[in-house]
Short mmCIF file of C-alpha atoms in Angstrom, two decimals:
data_model
loop_
_atom_site.label_atom_id
_atom_site.label_comp_id
_atom_site.label_asym_id
_atom_site.label_seq_id
_atom_site.Cartn_x
_atom_site.Cartn_y
_atom_site.Cartn_z
CA MET A 682 7.54 30.51 -12.46
CA ILE A 683 5.59 33.63 -12.03
CA VAL A 684 5.65 33.14 -8.26
CA GLY A 685 9.62 32.72 -8.11
CA VAL A 686 10.17 36.11 -10.02
CA ILE A 687 7.53 37.92 -7.58
CA VAL A 688 9.37 36.39 -4.40
CA LEU A 689 12.85 37.16 -5.99
CA GLY A 690 11.60 40.44 -7.03
CA SER A 691 10.12 41.53 -3.74
CA GLY A 692 13.46 41.47 -2.04
CA ALA A 693 12.83 38.47 0.01
CA SER A 694 15.47 37.10 2.13
CA LYS A 695 17.43 34.04 1.23
CA SER A 696 15.72 31.84 3.83
CA ILE A 697 12.38 32.46 2.24
CA TYR A 698 13.92 31.40 -1.17
CA THR A 699 15.53 28.54 0.39
CA THR A 700 12.39 27.55 2.32
CA LEU A 701 9.90 28.01 -0.83
CA PHE A 702 12.20 26.33 -3.54
CA SER A 703 14.20 23.57 -1.98
CA ILE A 704 12.88 20.26 -0.85
CA GLN A 705 13.46 19.57 2.94
CA PRO A 706 13.90 15.84 3.62
CA ALA A 707 11.24 14.37 5.83
CA ASP A 708 11.44 10.98 7.52
CA ALA A 709 8.78 9.63 5.12
CA GLN A 710 10.86 10.53 2.34
CA ARG A 711 13.88 8.57 3.48
CA ILE A 712 12.02 5.24 2.92
CA THR A 713 12.23 3.99 -0.32
CA PRO A 714 9.74 1.01 -1.77
CA SER A 715 12.68 -1.01 -2.03
CA ASP A 716 13.32 -1.00 1.72
CA VAL A 717 9.84 -1.19 2.99
CA TRP A 718 9.56 -5.08 2.64
CA GLN A 719 12.25 -5.32 5.45
CA LEU A 720 10.26 -3.18 7.89
CA VAL A 721 7.09 -5.16 7.00
CA TYR A 722 8.94 -8.50 7.97
CA GLN A 723 10.27 -6.91 11.17
CA GLN A 724 6.64 -6.05 12.18
CA LEU A 725 5.00 -9.20 10.89
CA PRO A 726 7.72 -12.03 11.35
CA SER A 727 5.07 -14.69 10.49
CA LEU A 728 4.42 -13.52 7.05
CA PRO A 729 5.60 -15.97 4.29
CA ARG A 730 8.88 -14.70 2.66
CA GLU A 731 8.42 -16.84 -0.51
CA ASN A 732 12.38 -16.11 -1.20
CA LYS A 733 13.48 -19.56 -2.40
CA TYR A 734 13.34 -18.42 -6.34
CA ILE A 735 16.60 -18.57 -8.20
CA SER A 736 18.19 -15.44 -9.57
CA LYS A 737 18.57 -15.61 -13.56
CA GLU A 738 21.85 -13.33 -13.19
CA ASP A 739 23.87 -15.33 -10.81
CA GLY A 740 22.15 -18.75 -10.21
CA GLN A 741 21.86 -17.93 -6.38
CA VAL A 742 18.87 -17.96 -4.18
CA ALA A 743 17.43 -14.41 -4.48
CA GLU A 744 16.72 -13.93 -0.70
CA ASN A 745 15.81 -10.36 -0.74
CA ASN A 746 13.30 -11.01 -3.50
CA THR A 747 10.64 -11.52 -1.21
CA LEU A 748 6.66 -11.90 -1.43
CA VAL A 749 6.24 -8.55 0.32
CA SER A 750 8.84 -6.78 -2.10
CA ARG A 751 7.12 -8.11 -5.19
CA LEU A 752 3.69 -7.15 -3.82
CA ILE A 753 5.07 -3.75 -3.03
CA ARG A 754 6.57 -3.46 -6.72
CA TYR A 755 3.48 -4.82 -8.17
CA HIS A 756 1.21 -2.27 -6.27
CA ILE A 757 3.17 0.72 -6.97
CA TYR A 758 4.99 0.20 -10.33
CA THR A 759 2.82 -2.46 -12.21
CA LYS A 760 -0.59 -1.19 -11.07
CA GLY A 761 0.29 2.58 -10.25
CA ARG A 762 -1.65 2.58 -7.05
CA ALA A 763 -0.96 4.92 -4.30
CA PRO A 764 0.81 3.36 -1.41
CA ILE A 765 -0.57 5.43 1.35
CA TYR A 766 -4.27 4.27 0.90
CA ARG A 767 -5.69 1.06 2.57
CA LEU A 768 -8.42 0.55 -0.22
CA ASP A 769 -5.62 0.73 -2.73
CA TRP A 770 -3.64 -2.14 -0.74
CA LYS A 771 -7.04 -3.97 -0.51
CA LEU A 772 -7.54 -3.96 -4.18
CA THR A 773 -4.04 -5.04 -4.60
CA LEU A 774 -4.76 -8.01 -2.25
CA ALA A 775 -7.86 -8.67 -4.11
CA ASP A 776 -5.98 -8.92 -7.41
CA TYR A 777 -3.91 -11.71 -5.73
CA LEU A 778 -7.13 -13.52 -4.51
CA GLY A 779 -8.63 -13.45 -7.92
CA ALA A 780 -11.36 -11.17 -7.03
CA ASN A 781 -10.29 -7.90 -8.50
CA GLU A 782 -8.24 -7.40 -11.76
CA ILE A 783 -6.39 -10.03 -13.88
CA MET A 784 -2.88 -10.42 -12.99
CA TYR A 785 -0.38 -10.99 -16.15
CA ASP A 786 2.70 -12.93 -15.97
CA THR A 787 5.08 -10.74 -18.30
CA PRO A 788 4.82 -7.46 -16.16
CA TYR A 789 4.79 -9.25 -12.83
CA PRO A 790 7.72 -8.31 -10.52
CA GLY A 791 10.44 -11.08 -10.58
CA ASN A 792 9.65 -12.43 -13.87
CA ASP A 793 12.34 -10.72 -15.45
CA THR A 794 15.07 -11.60 -12.80
CA LEU A 795 14.17 -14.83 -11.50
CA ARG A 796 14.31 -18.18 -13.27
CA GLU A 797 10.65 -19.00 -12.44
CA ASN A 798 7.99 -16.25 -12.41
CA PRO A 799 6.86 -16.24 -8.81
CA MET A 800 3.20 -14.91 -9.63
CA GLU A 801 1.51 -17.93 -8.88
CA GLY A 802 3.52 -18.94 -5.66
CA ASP A 803 2.86 -15.23 -4.53
CA ARG A 804 -0.87 -15.63 -5.20
CA LYS A 805 -1.14 -19.07 -3.46
CA ALA A 806 0.69 -17.43 -0.33
CA VAL A 807 -1.64 -14.61 -0.43
CA THR A 808 -4.63 -17.03 -0.34
CA ARG A 809 -3.08 -18.98 2.56
CA LEU A 810 -3.19 -15.79 4.71
CA THR A 811 -6.18 -15.22 7.04
CA ARG A 812 -8.18 -12.36 6.74
CA SER A 813 -6.65 -11.00 10.01
CA GLN A 814 -3.18 -11.42 8.40
CA ARG A 815 -4.10 -9.68 5.29
CA ASN A 816 -5.59 -6.83 7.39
CA ALA A 817 -2.46 -6.39 9.53
CA LEU A 818 -0.29 -6.53 6.29
CA VAL A 819 -2.47 -3.74 4.89
CA GLN A 820 -2.30 -1.58 8.05
CA VAL A 821 1.51 -2.00 8.43
CA LEU A 822 1.92 -0.94 4.83
CA VAL A 823 -0.13 2.23 5.08
CA ASN A 824 1.61 3.05 8.46
CA ILE A 825 5.15 2.75 6.74
CA PHE A 826 4.29 4.57 3.67
CA ASN A 827 2.01 7.26 5.45
CA PRO A 828 3.38 7.53 8.98
CA THR A 829 1.99 11.01 9.94
CA GLN A 830 -1.45 9.86 9.11
CA ASN A 831 -3.30 7.69 12.06
CA THR A 832 -4.97 5.28 9.87
CA GLN A 833 -6.43 2.96 12.62
CA SER A 834 -10.18 2.99 12.37
CA PRO A 835 -11.84 4.48 15.29
CA THR A 836 -13.58 2.16 17.58
CA PRO A 837 -16.95 3.48 18.66
CA ASN A 838 -17.54 3.94 22.60
CA THR A 839 -21.28 2.87 22.12
CA THR A 840 -22.97 0.55 20.13
CA PRO A 841 -26.07 1.91 18.49
CA SER A 842 -29.28 0.26 19.62
CA PRO A 843 -31.60 -1.28 17.14
CA ASN A 844 -35.05 0.33 16.47
CA THR A 845 -37.38 -1.97 18.09
CA SER A 846 -40.54 0.00 16.99
CA THR A 847 -42.95 -2.11 15.01
CA THR A 848 -44.91 1.12 14.14
CA PRO A 849 -44.16 2.21 10.46
CA GLN A 850 -41.96 5.45 10.60
CA PRO A 851 -42.80 8.25 8.05
CA PRO A 852 -39.89 8.81 5.56
CA GLN A 853 -37.19 11.40 6.57
CA ARG A 854 -37.32 14.55 4.87
CA GLY A 855 -34.29 15.82 3.48
CA GLY A 856 -32.51 15.96 0.00
CA ALA A 857 -33.62 18.98 -1.95
CA GLU A 858 -35.85 20.26 0.86
CA LEU A 859 -32.75 20.95 2.86
CA LEU A 860 -31.30 23.44 0.28
CA LYS A 861 -34.28 25.76 0.82
#
């Protein structure tokens, strides 16, 4: 608020005011979590959709309620994890694999809108994915939610050669001595 008073009181032009205090839409802001699942399936068409569940509302198959859409909602809304970090997506997949946090039926996406809670079916579908499929899913999600960041891990040009010396090496100096 003080910044606003200073800027306005300093005779700043309207363009500075507009730039400082208005939100300019960016490409990344135009993507909503509810639309991301479609982009994921465009890039990874072999992923299972798991969209054969019946809607409580109209009794029809909820074709847009897919595995990826529920995974995204679980990640962002149920767990409150950031969608731009690989590690957070890995933690979510670890939840599905039973290796991280316990997943509960009641807050799981789709429990309130589908006749059958899709959680167990989704967990089985994620378990059937190969490691490379899970890694590709994580990469695609991070790329979609954070398109400006190059999230591919760099590949080293050289491979480190192992130390073949059999002579014991003295401990490396460092730690507190580096602060002197």
